[in-house]
XYZ file of C-alpha atoms in Angstrom:
587
model
C 82.670 151.795 112.564
C 83.985 149.173 115.017
C 80.729 147.282 114.562
C 81.220 147.347 110.782
C 84.573 145.578 111.007
C 83.255 142.980 113.446
C 80.230 142.233 111.235
C 82.353 142.032 108.074
C 84.815 139.641 109.729
C 81.977 137.417 110.942
C 80.292 137.313 107.533
C 83.585 136.760 105.720
C 84.504 133.834 107.973
C 81.058 132.353 107.285
C 81.669 132.645 103.520
C 78.924 135.278 103.254
C 81.107 137.626 101.256
C 78.279 139.156 99.223
C 76.453 140.170 102.411
C 79.688 141.632 103.811
C 80.212 143.656 100.653
C 76.644 144.968 100.813
C 77.199 146.165 104.388
C 80.384 147.986 103.349
C 78.669 149.684 100.405
C 75.871 150.813 102.691
C 78.429 152.318 105.069
C 80.025 154.219 102.199
C 76.712 155.938 101.453
C 76.607 157.763 104.792
C 77.049 161.507 104.226
C 80.110 163.432 105.481
C 82.035 160.472 106.829
C 85.177 161.419 108.818
C 88.647 160.104 107.993
C 88.499 157.428 110.703
C 85.325 155.994 109.188
C 86.828 155.830 105.711
C 89.827 154.069 107.292
C 87.507 151.450 108.778
C 85.750 151.041 105.415
C 89.131 150.538 103.770
C 90.029 147.882 106.353
C 86.677 146.194 105.735
C 87.264 146.009 101.988
C 90.650 144.423 102.627
C 88.989 141.794 104.850
C 86.823 140.669 101.929
C 89.819 140.696 99.566
C 89.104 143.828 97.519
C 92.421 145.701 97.703
C 91.341 148.194 95.025
C 88.276 149.359 96.910
C 90.199 149.259 100.172
C 92.910 151.454 98.726
C 90.360 153.943 97.412
C 88.798 154.226 100.862
C 92.170 154.730 102.541
C 93.078 157.434 100.040
C 89.770 159.148 100.835
C 90.769 159.053 104.511
C 94.124 160.544 103.552
C 92.421 163.470 101.788
C 90.280 164.162 104.852
C 93.320 164.070 107.186
C 94.956 167.148 105.695
C 93.977 169.316 108.673
C 94.213 166.616 111.344
C 95.687 168.214 114.484
C 97.895 165.258 115.497
C 99.300 164.807 112.000
C 99.993 168.538 111.725
C 101.892 168.382 115.035
C 103.936 165.425 113.775
C 104.599 167.188 110.471
C 105.795 170.275 112.332
C 108.142 168.092 114.397
C 109.580 166.572 111.238
C 109.973 170.010 109.649
C 111.896 171.250 112.707
C 113.825 167.944 112.918
C 112.342 167.460 116.403
C 112.108 163.711 115.900
C 111.179 162.753 119.498
C 108.054 164.915 119.335
C 107.092 163.562 115.913
C 107.716 159.957 116.980
C 105.648 160.278 120.165
C 102.666 161.674 118.265
C 102.896 159.162 115.407
C 103.269 156.085 117.599
C 100.296 157.139 119.709
C 98.287 157.704 116.542
C 99.148 154.310 115.080
C 98.348 152.558 118.343
C 94.852 154.022 118.045
C 94.591 153.913 114.228
C 97.072 151.263 112.973
C 96.011 151.658 109.338
C 96.392 155.434 109.111
C 98.512 155.563 105.960
C 99.478 159.205 106.487
C 100.931 158.397 109.927
C 102.600 155.264 108.583
C 104.323 157.239 105.844
C 105.460 159.955 108.254
C 106.894 157.397 110.681
C 108.736 155.834 107.731
C 110.215 159.241 106.911
C 111.393 159.530 110.507
C 112.993 156.066 110.370
C 114.741 156.945 107.116
C 116.202 160.121 108.603
C 117.999 158.153 111.313
C 119.205 155.495 108.879
C 116.734 152.779 109.858
C 115.959 151.986 106.240
C 114.662 148.481 106.865
C 112.071 149.837 109.301
C 111.168 152.555 106.809
C 110.802 149.956 104.077
C 108.477 147.774 106.171
C 106.284 150.748 107.037
C 106.075 151.922 103.435
C 105.262 148.429 102.180
C 102.397 148.389 104.656
C 101.193 151.776 103.387
C 101.115 150.707 99.730
C 99.553 147.391 100.688
C 96.682 149.306 102.288
C 96.509 151.848 99.439
C 98.211 150.695 96.224
C 97.440 154.102 94.697
C 99.326 155.991 97.428
C 101.942 157.237 94.971
C 103.845 159.391 97.464
C 104.436 156.373 99.712
C 105.472 154.223 96.753
C 107.948 156.890 95.659
C 109.312 156.941 99.211
C 109.607 153.149 99.086
C 111.581 153.356 95.849
C 113.872 155.928 97.477
C 114.452 153.717 100.533
C 115.232 150.720 98.322
C 117.612 152.904 96.290
C 119.388 153.968 99.477
C 119.760 150.334 100.505
C 121.485 149.680 97.184
C 118.623 147.549 95.900
C 118.132 149.328 92.581
C 116.343 146.467 90.805
C 113.615 146.476 93.444
C 113.468 150.278 93.379
C 113.040 150.175 89.612
C 110.108 147.767 89.948
C 108.296 150.281 92.182
C 109.154 153.103 89.790
C 107.689 151.096 86.905
C 104.361 151.000 88.779
C 104.565 154.748 89.370
C 105.373 155.442 85.720
C 102.359 153.456 84.606
C 100.073 155.435 86.921
C 101.687 158.879 86.612
C 103.918 158.964 83.513
C 104.530 162.726 83.532
C 105.806 163.054 87.099
C 109.248 164.667 86.882
C 110.163 163.711 90.459
C 109.561 160.026 89.785
C 111.516 160.268 86.531
C 114.419 161.902 88.361
C 114.546 159.066 90.893
C 114.311 156.561 88.044
C 117.325 158.138 86.366
C 119.299 157.969 89.633
C 118.316 154.307 90.011
C 119.423 153.542 86.463
C 122.742 155.127 87.344
C 123.034 152.859 90.383
C 122.432 149.880 88.093
C 125.207 151.080 85.811
C 122.830 152.084 82.989
C 124.484 155.496 82.802
C 123.679 156.397 79.194
C 120.026 155.524 79.721
C 120.043 157.681 82.863
C 121.547 160.628 80.994
C 118.950 160.315 78.240
C 116.177 160.354 80.839
C 117.643 163.430 82.540
C 117.781 165.127 79.145
C 114.091 164.412 78.558
C 113.159 165.733 82.008
C 115.148 168.925 81.523
C 113.748 169.499 78.048
C 110.325 169.822 79.686
C 111.415 171.272 83.048
C 114.628 173.253 82.433
C 114.298 175.239 85.672
C 114.961 172.311 88.036
C 118.369 172.871 89.697
C 118.448 169.516 91.492
C 117.804 167.668 88.241
C 120.695 169.541 86.633
C 122.778 168.508 89.634
C 121.761 164.859 89.360
C 122.549 164.881 85.634
C 125.966 166.363 86.435
C 126.640 163.556 88.919
C 126.135 160.914 86.233
C 128.172 162.834 83.663
C 131.028 162.967 86.178
C 130.742 159.222 86.746
C 131.176 158.431 83.047
C 134.090 160.857 82.690
C 132.371 163.681 80.797
C 133.995 166.279 83.008
C 133.338 169.431 80.949
C 129.666 168.523 80.498
C 129.426 167.786 84.205
C 130.841 171.174 85.171
C 128.460 172.876 82.734
C 125.468 171.082 84.310
C 126.582 172.038 87.821
C 126.932 175.645 86.708
C 123.413 175.564 85.221
C 122.133 174.373 88.607
C 123.914 177.237 90.384
C 122.507 179.788 87.955
C 119.059 178.647 89.099
C 119.883 178.210 92.797
C 123.058 180.045 93.906
C 122.727 178.908 97.532
C 122.392 175.198 96.728
C 125.382 174.021 98.742
C 125.493 170.483 97.403
C 126.238 171.813 93.918
C 129.128 173.953 95.160
C 130.502 170.957 97.031
C 130.013 168.719 93.993
C 132.160 171.092 91.934
C 134.807 171.098 94.657
C 134.567 167.310 94.914
C 135.622 166.934 91.287
C 139.104 167.731 92.692
C 140.069 169.281 89.353
C 137.991 172.496 89.506
C 139.579 175.604 90.993
C 137.207 178.308 92.154
C 137.879 181.889 91.041
C 137.308 185.115 92.990
C 133.742 185.352 91.758
C 133.005 181.832 92.998
C 134.486 182.564 96.423
C 132.428 185.742 96.668
C 129.264 183.864 95.662
C 129.823 181.145 98.281
C 130.630 183.716 100.959
C 127.442 185.606 100.142
C 125.409 182.394 100.144
C 126.582 181.612 103.670
C 124.930 184.763 105.044
C 121.681 184.283 103.135
C 118.571 184.287 105.334
C 116.921 180.905 105.653
C 119.961 178.895 104.561
C 119.520 175.252 105.586
C 122.138 173.472 107.691
C 122.759 171.076 104.812
C 123.444 173.943 102.405
C 125.641 175.583 105.035
C 128.046 172.714 105.631
C 128.243 171.901 101.930
C 129.214 175.509 101.227
C 131.770 175.470 104.032
C 133.406 172.305 102.689
C 133.547 173.859 99.215
C 134.943 177.120 100.531
C 137.612 175.173 102.401
C 138.682 173.592 99.108
C 138.815 177.044 97.471
C 141.088 178.414 100.201
C 143.275 175.298 100.205
C 143.829 175.574 96.458
C 144.962 179.173 97.075
C 147.423 177.988 99.777
C 145.450 179.912 102.417
C 145.868 177.300 105.136
C 144.342 179.184 108.059
C 141.223 180.201 106.135
C 140.931 176.719 104.651
C 141.124 175.025 108.038
C 138.586 177.461 109.490
C 136.118 176.578 106.732
C 136.739 172.825 106.986
C 136.466 172.989 110.771
C 133.159 174.871 110.613
C 131.807 172.418 108.024
C 132.741 169.440 110.185
C 131.282 170.959 113.353
C 127.986 171.626 111.595
C 127.956 168.148 110.042
C 128.974 166.464 113.305
C 126.020 168.054 115.081
C 123.654 166.197 112.737
C 125.094 162.692 113.134
C 125.557 160.269 115.972
C 128.951 158.624 116.456
C 130.586 157.081 119.514
C 134.290 156.337 119.107
C 134.225 154.233 122.263
C 131.514 152.021 120.765
C 133.673 151.335 117.698
C 136.620 150.422 119.960
C 134.354 148.080 121.919
C 133.221 146.349 118.724
C 136.855 145.881 117.697
C 137.597 144.445 121.144
C 134.800 141.916 120.681
C 136.009 141.091 117.175
C 139.517 140.383 118.439
C 138.193 138.250 121.287
C 135.932 136.279 118.926
C 138.187 135.778 115.893
C 140.572 133.221 117.323
C 142.720 130.623 115.504
C 140.444 127.972 117.026
C 137.331 129.581 115.518
C 138.844 129.704 112.052
C 140.108 126.132 112.357
C 136.665 124.899 113.404
C 134.982 126.536 110.407
C 137.669 125.726 107.832
C 135.917 125.028 104.526
C 132.475 125.897 105.894
C 131.822 128.918 103.664
C 130.656 129.199 100.072
C 133.306 128.160 97.537
C 132.916 131.065 95.078
C 136.143 132.937 94.372
C 134.491 135.745 92.365
C 134.770 138.650 94.851
C 137.821 140.814 95.389
C 137.229 142.875 98.521
C 139.148 146.154 98.692
C 138.740 147.500 102.198
C 140.350 149.879 104.708
C 139.934 153.555 105.481
C 138.069 155.800 103.048
C 140.425 158.044 101.058
C 143.237 155.470 101.321
C 143.607 154.698 97.613
C 140.916 152.039 97.238
C 139.520 153.658 94.069
C 142.954 153.563 92.465
C 143.301 149.882 93.365
C 139.851 149.229 91.938
C 140.759 151.084 88.733
C 143.936 149.030 88.364
C 142.125 145.737 88.904
C 139.156 146.733 86.724
C 141.620 147.325 83.881
C 142.253 143.570 83.868
C 140.291 141.569 81.320
C 138.972 139.182 83.988
C 137.753 141.737 86.543
C 134.690 143.986 86.775
C 134.498 146.981 89.093
C 131.145 147.216 90.844
C 131.953 149.984 93.362
C 130.987 150.028 97.055
C 128.431 147.364 97.952
C 126.593 147.331 101.318
C 125.885 143.610 101.353
C 128.473 142.350 103.839
C 127.332 144.708 106.657
C 123.719 143.752 105.896
C 124.487 140.021 105.998
C 126.394 140.398 109.261
C 123.009 141.183 110.791
C 121.999 137.564 110.147
C 124.420 136.480 112.888
C 122.695 136.683 116.263
C 124.629 138.957 118.655
C 127.312 139.674 116.045
C 130.264 139.246 116.279
C 130.355 137.107 119.434
C 127.512 134.994 118.047
C 129.922 133.626 115.431
C 131.133 131.151 118.052
C 127.680 129.531 118.104
C 127.033 129.698 114.349
C 126.357 126.553 112.363
C 128.576 125.850 109.332
C 125.504 125.727 107.105
C 124.683 129.352 108.008
C 128.139 130.522 106.940
C 127.724 128.775 103.589
C 124.249 130.281 103.161
C 125.548 133.786 103.883
C 128.324 133.399 101.319
C 125.875 132.150 98.716
C 123.430 134.925 99.579
C 126.175 137.510 99.085
C 126.858 136.196 95.577
C 123.122 136.202 94.810
C 122.617 139.731 96.145
C 125.483 141.177 94.122
C 124.724 139.363 90.868
C 122.269 142.031 89.554
C 125.036 144.655 89.789
C 127.432 142.699 87.591
C 126.875 143.921 84.061
C 129.944 142.418 82.369
C 130.606 138.769 81.622
C 133.767 138.550 83.741
C 134.635 135.912 86.339
C 135.813 138.312 89.063
C 134.333 141.486 90.524
C 135.368 144.100 93.077
C 133.524 145.149 96.215
C 135.347 148.222 97.491
C 133.259 149.217 100.501
C 135.996 150.562 102.826
C 134.131 149.782 106.043
C 134.308 146.057 105.313
C 137.590 146.070 107.285
C 135.405 145.544 110.326
C 134.051 142.360 108.728
C 137.281 140.905 107.331
C 136.939 137.858 109.591
C 133.343 137.270 108.492
C 134.349 137.596 104.831
C 136.936 134.849 105.312
C 134.402 132.596 107.053
C 131.606 132.913 104.481
C 133.761 133.302 101.329
C 137.070 131.565 102.072
C 138.207 131.763 98.433
C 137.549 135.497 98.015
C 140.510 137.869 97.809
C 140.891 140.497 100.533
C 142.956 143.617 99.808
C 143.705 146.156 102.549
C 144.289 149.659 101.143
C 146.496 151.574 103.580
C 147.672 155.163 103.468
C 149.751 157.340 105.812
C 147.492 158.141 108.789
C 147.880 161.928 108.561
C 147.354 162.076 104.795
C 144.438 159.645 105.046
C 142.690 161.246 108.010
C 143.173 164.788 106.728
C 141.694 163.738 103.389
C 138.674 162.358 105.279
C 138.294 165.497 107.384
C 137.957 167.729 104.333
C 135.587 165.316 102.572
C 131.827 165.365 102.920
C 130.360 161.894 102.438
C 126.868 161.523 101.036
C 126.020 159.004 103.762
C 127.779 156.967 106.409
C 131.355 157.596 107.588
C 130.040 159.438 110.650
C 133.474 159.131 112.302
C 134.955 161.519 109.713
C 133.681 164.839 111.085
C 135.938 165.160 114.141
C 139.741 164.928 114.227
C 139.853 162.870 117.430
C 137.142 160.506 116.150
C 139.131 160.052 112.949
C 142.316 159.199 114.819
C 140.617 156.663 117.070
C 138.844 155.071 114.095
C 142.081 154.726 112.111
C 143.839 153.219 115.144
C 141.004 150.708 115.666
C 141.135 149.728 112.000
C 144.902 149.095 112.194
C 144.459 147.187 115.456
C 141.891 144.786 114.009
C 143.775 144.227 110.768
C 146.942 143.450 112.765
C 144.936 140.805 114.619
C 143.668 139.340 111.334
C 147.278 139.182 110.115
C 148.214 137.283 113.289
C 145.421 134.705 113.242
C 145.208 134.334 109.436
C 148.795 134.892 108.253
C 148.958 135.929 104.612
C 145.186 135.957 104.168
C 145.027 139.740 103.563
C 147.167 141.404 100.914
C 148.096 144.932 101.929
C 148.696 147.723 99.421
C 150.543 150.617 101.025
C 149.622 153.700 99.031
C 153.043 155.341 99.158
C 154.710 152.160 97.871
C 152.182 151.946 95.058
C 153.118 155.493 94.057
C 156.877 154.924 94.272
C 157.027 151.448 92.689
C 153.846 151.171 90.657
C 154.811 148.207 88.493
C 156.219 146.154 91.361
C 153.187 146.753 93.565
C 150.720 146.146 90.729
C 152.387 142.841 89.851
C 152.230 141.797 93.510
C 148.566 142.849 93.675
C 147.629 140.787 90.620
C 149.492 137.777 92.000
C 147.583 138.094 95.290
C 144.333 138.042 93.294
C 145.403 134.977 91.323
C 145.466 136.975 88.091
C 147.992 136.900 85.286
C 149.823 140.132 84.653
C 148.299 142.375 81.978
C 149.976 145.524 80.764
C 146.659 147.431 80.793
C 146.823 147.441 84.594
C 149.877 149.712 84.366
C 147.820 152.149 82.287
C 144.673 152.145 84.399
C 144.199 155.890 83.866
C 143.274 155.093 80.259
C 140.348 152.948 81.391
C 137.095 154.677 80.406
C 134.903 152.751 82.861
C 132.444 154.662 85.024
C 133.759 155.600 88.481
C 131.307 156.622 91.192
C 133.568 157.697 94.069
C 135.022 161.160 94.842
C 138.346 160.027 93.353
C 136.814 159.542 89.900
C 138.836 162.272 88.187
C 142.039 161.507 90.082
C 142.154 157.892 88.870
C 141.707 159.063 85.279
C 145.160 160.646 85.466
C 148.528 158.824 85.557
C 149.656 157.702 89.016
C 151.534 160.559 90.675
C 152.487 161.975 94.056
C 149.707 164.578 93.906
C 147.899 164.705 97.217
C 150.741 163.263 99.266
C 151.684 165.255 102.393
C 148.640 167.480 101.916
C 148.283 167.582 105.707
C 151.568 169.427 106.273
C 150.266 173.023 105.805
C 147.670 172.228 108.499
C 150.015 170.614 111.013
C 149.406 173.359 113.594
C 145.732 172.347 113.927
C 146.093 168.539 113.896
C 147.085 167.892 117.533
C 143.729 166.208 118.405
C 144.248 163.822 115.481
C 147.842 163.012 116.397
C 146.935 162.414 120.044
C 144.146 160.012 119.066
C 146.382 158.129 116.621
C 149.034 157.684 119.317
C 151.530 154.913 118.616
C 149.736 154.056 115.372
C 151.196 157.180 113.827
C 154.775 156.345 114.780
C 154.452 152.700 113.690
C 153.167 153.353 110.168
C 153.017 151.515 107.759
C 152.472 148.600 110.174
C 153.647 146.197 107.514
C 157.079 144.546 107.123
C 158.936 145.478 103.975
C 158.302 142.814 101.353
C 161.329 140.652 100.456
């Protein structure tokens, strides 16, 4: 078929499109064509501008590839999570057959597994460009866009899928999750209800419905939905963990027995295993069984740590480069260079440090909308060549463009007509200097909590994605120390730029700290901020149920029963532990 492509290109360039089309149709009439030939026919149709016919040919090639030896080898590698084997086979295949949509989709799956979502997106866009009717690839594309927090784009792909395959429950489930990401929670719940009315035996749909119910504060309904999922799939670890993650559910003896039995079930996946272990740790902790609780948490973290890649030394090196780059001279040179918008309030710091409570307090103000954790600042940092050291060579116009782009990217997630909004991605502490450069009028709040309380809370928390430092006590201690080190530098080179909320002070003097917080944000005091637990807004984070209760000392000193096992954490924290809270007492 190489000759076919060459002839079609020649005829197309000579504006003899009708002759080119005739040649392609003649090729299609050959009996028993192999997949590679249909691929070439698909490429030929694309050359003459007929994407529909090209897509049909590529889908025919896909059907004929079902028993392809190389693709089966790659699929086996993916199934066993042997990604090097799968990648070697797929890259060799695509070098030989660059338009093999099955190989393209599989390589995209591989990229997604290691968090390279942009690469996965590009591959999947290529697959659906070659075969617009390749619904599986389009569904994967919607998923990748969803994971990149681009729900509007994901919804556009799902609209195309719905038009072509309106009864597909999997697509509808992803659509409901995407609606939830957009804040259309009631619409998402209605869609889940319709799916479950037709397919009531889908445990993961019950789980997804429960997630949204939790977000909007319908706790009893959420628990009921989780329990329905477990009735269908007792070993589904994510459901057990989701119940534990409500923080308000206490497991009874029957639950503990069910989780213990699930852990010894044949064929249990690693993901189910560590979810169950995290949940079992919570059950033992609630029963004041410290040794059993730590054993479960430790096992969960070891299993989770084995599946992620994290280098504490690399984080320290990045912080070193940040400190070396973010000098008073740099900030003076770029004074006024960023975008003038003052809309964003960034709440950053360690996860589990009280950022959701701060968000709830601020979102109770009439001028502020809570939009949860947004990934846009880390994404935009990638626009700086050799970040962060490349900031020294940046042009002022780029800083302004990045600030404006941030506002544009976050606008679709703002559903209320309020002048201010909150971005509470904790990891933005690493980008505090960049935030100041591109959005000099934005507010930056640092949520800080006692290192042992904070790190212990992270250690017993499973995060849906990211936070790969959280599954080892020493990694946690080094990460916390690096965070404090960088924020101390920001305080030194930009005095007063960051307002720090120390969690323990917020608990002990709520009104005083809340008034100071509002002043730092340039907001007038409103009494509703003192009653933030009455706010019925949706809350997506693990602290959703905690912030719906009055501020209290619950959760403080939770590390103390586990002190005997925390030596690796204390050693990694070093002087940071003794120096807490690393903030002078306010006058």
